PDB file of C-alpha atoms in Angstrom:
ATOM      1  CA  MET A 555      75.990 102.477 126.788  1.00 51.00           C
ATOM      2  CA  SER A 556      76.544 106.165 126.727  1.00 57.00           C
ATOM      3  CA  LYS A 557      76.387 108.555 123.691  1.00 58.00           C
ATOM      4  CA  LYS A 558      80.195 108.572 123.692  1.00 59.00           C
ATOM      5  CA  GLU A 559      80.789 105.199 123.575  1.00 62.00           C
ATOM      6  CA  LYS A 560      78.467 104.319 120.774  1.00 68.00           C
ATOM      7  CA  LYS A 561      80.305 103.983 117.574  1.00 76.00           C
ATOM      8  CA  ARG A 562      79.005 105.051 114.298  1.00 76.00           C
ATOM      9  CA  LYS A 563      78.203 102.473 112.152  1.00 75.00           C
ATOM     10  CA  LYS A 564      80.652 101.972 109.077  1.00 75.00           C
ATOM     11  CA  THR A 565      78.867 103.205 105.677  1.00 77.00           C
ATOM     12  CA  HIS A 566      81.569 103.484 103.156  1.00 82.00           C
ATOM     13  CA  ASN A 567      83.239 100.411 101.402  1.00 84.00           C
ATOM     14  CA  VAL A 568      80.610  97.906 103.172  1.00 86.00           C
ATOM     15  CA  ILE A 569      78.863  95.239 100.838  1.00 85.00           C
ATOM     16  CA  ARG A 570      75.189  95.487 101.725  1.00 85.00           C
ATOM     17  CA  PRO A 571      71.991  93.931 100.004  1.00 86.00           C
ATOM     18  CA  LEU A 572      69.970  96.471  97.907  1.00 83.00           C
ATOM     19  CA  ASP A 573      66.692  95.510 100.122  1.00 79.00           C
ATOM     20  CA  SER A 574      67.770  94.127 103.627  1.00 68.00           C
ATOM     21  CA  SER A 575      64.461  91.812 103.261  1.00 69.00           C
ATOM     22  CA  ASN A 576      65.973  89.972  99.945  1.00 65.00           C
ATOM     23  CA  LEU A 577      69.571  88.894 100.899  1.00 63.00           C
ATOM     24  CA  ASP A 578      69.746  87.094  97.395  1.00 62.00           C
ATOM     25  CA  GLY A 579      69.075  90.124  95.276  1.00 68.00           C
ATOM     26  CA  LYS A 580      71.467  92.983  94.018  1.00 86.00           C
ATOM     27  CA  TYR A 581      74.302  94.368  96.362  1.00 89.00           C
ATOM     28  CA  LYS A 582      75.328  97.833  96.629  1.00 89.00           C
ATOM     29  CA  ILE A 583      78.459  99.200  98.101  1.00 89.00           C
ATOM     30  CA  ALA A 584      78.916 103.174  99.278  1.00 90.00           C
ATOM     31  CA  PHE A 585      82.457 104.554  98.177  1.00 89.00           C
ATOM     32  CA  ALA A 586      83.281 107.796  99.368  1.00 88.00           C
ATOM     33  CA  TYR A 587      83.384 110.753  96.635  1.00 87.00           C
ATOM     34  CA  PRO A 588      87.084 112.597  96.230  1.00 86.00           C
ATOM     35  CA  ALA A 589      87.355 115.625  97.619  1.00 85.00           C
ATOM     36  CA  THR A 590      88.067 117.215  94.357  1.00 84.00           C
ATOM     37  CA  LYS A 591      87.292 116.534  90.514  1.00 82.00           C
ATOM     38  CA  ASN A 592      90.804 116.228  89.767  1.00 84.00           C
ATOM     39  CA  THR A 593      91.462 112.717  90.744  1.00 85.00           C
ATOM     40  CA  ASN A 594      92.924 109.269  89.803  1.00 85.00           C
ATOM     41  CA  ILE A 595      89.779 107.100  91.120  1.00 88.00           C
ATOM     42  CA  PRO A 596      87.768 106.010  88.435  1.00 88.00           C
ATOM     43  CA  LYS A 597      83.967 106.654  88.730  1.00 89.00           C
ATOM     44  CA  LYS A 598      83.240 102.943  89.121  1.00 89.00           C
ATOM     45  CA  PHE A 599      84.704 103.408  92.524  1.00 89.00           C
ATOM     46  CA  GLN A 600      82.976 106.519  93.424  1.00 90.00           C
ATOM     47  CA  GLY A 601      79.368 107.017  95.190  1.00 89.00           C
ATOM     48  CA  ILE A 602      77.262 104.294  95.489  1.00 88.00           C
ATOM     49  CA  GLN A 603      77.787 101.092  93.014  1.00 90.00           C
ATOM     50  CA  ILE A 604      75.260  98.269  92.392  1.00 89.00           C
ATOM     51  CA  PHE A 605      76.261  95.077  91.727  1.00 88.00           C
ATOM     52  CA  GLN A 606      74.132  91.906  90.163  1.00 86.00           C
ATOM     53  CA  ASN A 607      75.804  89.350  92.844  1.00 86.00           C
ATOM     54  CA  LYS A 608      77.765  89.241  95.697  1.00 88.00           C
ATOM     55  CA  LYS A 609      81.002  88.208  93.928  1.00 91.00           C
ATOM     56  CA  GLU A 610      81.071  91.190  91.734  1.00 91.00           C
ATOM     57  CA  ALA A 611      80.750  93.117  95.076  1.00 91.00           C
ATOM     58  CA  GLN A 612      83.754  91.662  96.566  1.00 92.00           C
ATOM     59  CA  LYS A 613      85.886  91.783  93.231  1.00 94.00           C
ATOM     60  CA  ALA A 614      85.029  95.675  93.110  1.00 92.00           C
ATOM     61  CA  LEU A 615      85.928  96.114  96.836  1.00 91.00           C
ATOM     62  CA  ARG A 616      88.976  94.152  96.551  1.00 93.00           C
ATOM     63  CA  GLU A 617      90.033  96.292  93.351  1.00 93.00           C
ATOM     64  CA  ARG A 618      89.068  99.506  95.332  1.00 91.00           C
ATOM     65  CA  LYS A 619      91.494  98.687  98.115  1.00 91.00           C
ATOM     66  CA  GLU A 620      94.422  97.720  96.063  1.00 93.00           C
ATOM     67  CA  LEU A 621      93.767 100.916  93.917  1.00 91.00           C
ATOM     68  CA  THR A 622      93.905 102.888  97.416  1.00 89.00           C
ATOM     69  CA  LYS A 623      97.392 101.311  98.114  1.00 91.00           C
ATOM     70  CA  ASP A 624      98.676 102.010  94.585  1.00 90.00           C
ATOM     71  CA  LEU A 625      97.316 105.618  95.214  1.00 88.00           C
ATOM     72  CA  GLN A 626      99.263 106.201  98.520  1.00 88.00           C
ATOM     73  CA  ARG A 627     102.482 104.645  96.679  1.00 88.00           C
ATOM     74  CA  TRP A 628     102.056 106.929  94.017  1.00 85.00           C
ATOM     75  CA  ARG A 629     101.652 110.135  96.260  1.00 82.00           C
ATOM     76  CA  ALA A 630     104.853 108.941  98.154  1.00 80.00           C
ATOM     77  CA  GLU A 631     106.680 108.390  95.075  1.00 80.00           C
ATOM     78  CA  ASP A 632     105.749 111.775  93.561  1.00 77.00           C
ATOM     79  CA  MET A 633     106.882 113.537  97.022  1.00 74.00           C
ATOM     80  CA  ILE A 634     110.610 112.417  96.632  1.00 74.00           C
ATOM     81  CA  GLY A 635     113.015 115.376  95.629  1.00 70.00           C
ATOM     82  CA  ASN A 636     110.031 117.883  95.863  1.00 67.00           C
ATOM     83  CA  LYS A 637     111.684 121.175  95.479  1.00 63.00           C
ATOM     84  CA  ARG A 638     108.476 123.345  95.614  1.00 61.00           C
ATOM     85  CA  LEU A 639     108.850 123.968  99.163  1.00 53.00           C
ATOM     86  CA  ASP A 640     112.391 125.294  98.987  1.00 52.00           C
ATOM     87  CA  GLY A 641     113.092 127.076 102.291  1.00 53.00           C
ATOM     88  CA  TYR A 642     110.663 125.078 104.403  1.00 52.00           C
ATOM     89  CA  GLN A 643     110.676 121.930 105.971  1.00 48.00           C
ATOM     90  CA  HIS A 644     110.984 118.762 103.743  1.00 48.00           C
ATOM     91  CA  TYR A 645     110.406 115.646 105.335  1.00 55.00           C
ATOM     92  CA  GLY A 646     111.414 116.528 108.771  1.00 59.00           C
ATOM     93  CA  ASP A 647     115.162 117.982 107.529  1.00 62.00           C
ATOM     94  CA  GLN A 648     115.588 120.788 110.064  1.00 64.00           C
ATOM     95  CA  SER A 649     118.108 122.114 107.914  1.00 65.00           C
ATOM     96  CA  ASN A 650     116.103 123.325 105.310  1.00 68.00           C
ATOM     97  CA  LEU A 651     114.004 125.408 107.433  1.00 73.00           C
ATOM     98  CA  ILE A 652     114.954 129.205 106.908  1.00 75.00           C
ATOM     99  CA  GLN A 653     114.805 129.950 110.867  1.00 76.00           C
ATOM    100  CA  ASN A 654     117.601 127.521 111.013  1.00 76.00           C
ATOM    101  CA  LYS A 655     120.142 129.261 108.734  1.00 81.00           C
ATOM    102  CA  PRO A 656     123.085 130.917 110.438  1.00 84.00           C
ATOM    103  CA  GLU A 657     122.763 134.504 109.262  1.00 86.00           C
ATOM    104  CA  VAL A 658     118.981 134.073 110.519  1.00 84.00           C
ATOM    105  CA  GLN A 659     120.177 132.985 113.893  1.00 85.00           C
ATOM    106  CA  GLU A 660     122.979 135.493 113.808  1.00 89.00           C
ATOM    107  CA  LEU A 661     120.221 138.442 113.399  1.00 87.00           C
ATOM    108  CA  LYS A 662     117.842 136.891 115.962  1.00 86.00           C
ATOM    109  CA  ARG A 663     120.983 136.756 118.465  1.00 89.00           C
ATOM    110  CA  ARG A 664     121.509 140.396 117.839  1.00 90.00           C
ATOM    111  CA  LYS A 665     117.934 141.635 118.253  1.00 87.00           C
ATOM    112  CA  ILE A 666     117.925 139.908 121.497  1.00 88.00           C
ATOM    113  CA  GLU A 667     120.883 141.546 123.036  1.00 90.00           C
ATOM    114  CA  LEU A 668     119.838 144.525 121.853  1.00 90.00           C
ATOM    115  CA  ALA A 669     116.534 144.368 123.263  1.00 88.00           C
ATOM    116  CA  LYS A 670     117.873 143.138 126.493  1.00 89.00           C
ATOM    117  CA  GLU A 671     120.377 146.133 126.998  1.00 90.00           C
ATOM    118  CA  LEU A 672     117.605 148.410 126.187  1.00 90.00           C
ATOM    119  CA  PHE A 673     115.420 146.869 128.725  1.00 89.00           C
ATOM    120  CA  LYS A 674     117.910 147.289 131.243  1.00 90.00           C
ATOM    121  CA  GLU A 675     118.159 150.745 130.452  1.00 90.00           C
ATOM    122  CA  GLY A 676     114.588 151.052 131.500  1.00 90.00           C
ATOM    123  CA  HIS A 677     112.963 151.270 128.052  1.00 88.00           C
ATOM    124  CA  LYS A 678     109.309 149.961 127.366  1.00 86.00           C
ATOM    125  CA  LYS A 679     108.808 147.009 125.353  1.00 83.00           C
ATOM    126  CA  SER A 680     107.138 149.188 122.531  1.00 81.00           C
ATOM    127  CA  GLU A 681     110.098 151.925 122.540  1.00 85.00           C
ATOM    128  CA  ILE A 682     112.510 148.663 122.217  1.00 86.00           C
ATOM    129  CA  LEU A 683     110.495 147.344 119.252  1.00 85.00           C
ATOM    130  CA  ARG A 684     110.915 150.517 117.356  1.00 85.00           C
ATOM    131  CA  MET A 685     114.455 150.985 118.353  1.00 87.00           C
ATOM    132  CA  VAL A 686     115.767 147.785 117.486  1.00 87.00           C
ATOM    133  CA  ILE A 687     114.065 148.186 113.932  1.00 85.00           C
ATOM    134  CA  GLU A 688     115.460 151.191 113.306  1.00 85.00           C
ATOM    135  CA  LYS A 689     119.186 150.475 114.549  1.00 87.00           C
ATOM    136  CA  LEU A 690     119.205 146.791 112.768  1.00 86.00           C
ATOM    137  CA  LYS A 691     117.511 148.328 109.686  1.00 85.00           C
ATOM    138  CA  LEU A 692     114.888 145.641 109.708  1.00 83.00           C
ATOM    139  CA  LYS A 693     111.969 145.309 107.095  1.00 82.00           C
ATOM    140  CA  ARG A 694     109.110 145.629 109.580  1.00 78.00           C
ATOM    141  CA  ASN A 695     106.506 148.330 110.261  1.00 77.00           C
ATOM    142  CA  PRO A 696     107.879 150.356 113.067  1.00 71.00           C
ATOM    143  CA  GLU A 697     104.037 150.852 114.225  1.00 74.00           C
ATOM    144  CA  SER A 698     103.116 147.165 114.039  1.00 71.00           C
ATOM    145  CA  ARG A 699     100.978 146.181 116.995  1.00 69.00           C
ATOM    146  CA  SER A 700     102.028 142.355 116.521  1.00 74.00           C
ATOM    147  CA  TRP A 701     105.182 141.493 119.080  1.00 74.00           C
ATOM    148  CA  PRO A 702     107.531 139.208 118.147  1.00 79.00           C
ATOM    149  CA  ARG A 703     108.173 136.643 120.662  1.00 78.00           C
ATOM    150  CA  TRP A 704     111.704 137.253 121.231  1.00 77.00           C
ATOM    151  CA  LEU A 705     110.527 140.689 122.625  1.00 79.00           C
ATOM    152  CA  THR A 706     107.742 139.144 124.661  1.00 78.00           C
ATOM    153  CA  ASP A 707     110.262 136.607 126.371  1.00 77.00           C
ATOM    154  CA  ILE A 708     112.519 139.584 127.384  1.00 80.00           C
ATOM    155  CA  LYS A 709     112.527 140.253 131.230  1.00 76.00           C
TER     156      LYS A 709
END
């Protein structure tokens, strides 16, 4: 078996004996640490936890899995009606995207038409960008080195 085919041994949320030679002794579970200190996960479900017998360990593991389901449900409920990202995409609703607003689409159409006309007249794309910015009074630096996609695509 190659290295790519080998799977990593699961280390989190698995009940293991503390001493591999003594299967009747104490048990441990390695819970993951949350990425932040501001968490709803209790300390008893963080890091390595030791249990006196296997039943206690199994109970703790069941509780942790239930907590995970509850946390996911709570997180989803908290996101319902989230207005913090106004103007940006909410749950795949394309109508909330700024670039899909009619006035933005109209401006983009005008920029492209003007750029095509100037390109047919023989102007270079760097000149076209400056001219479009000036004629349409855009809030963009005319000396900008970054090219908008609409200008790149003009042929």
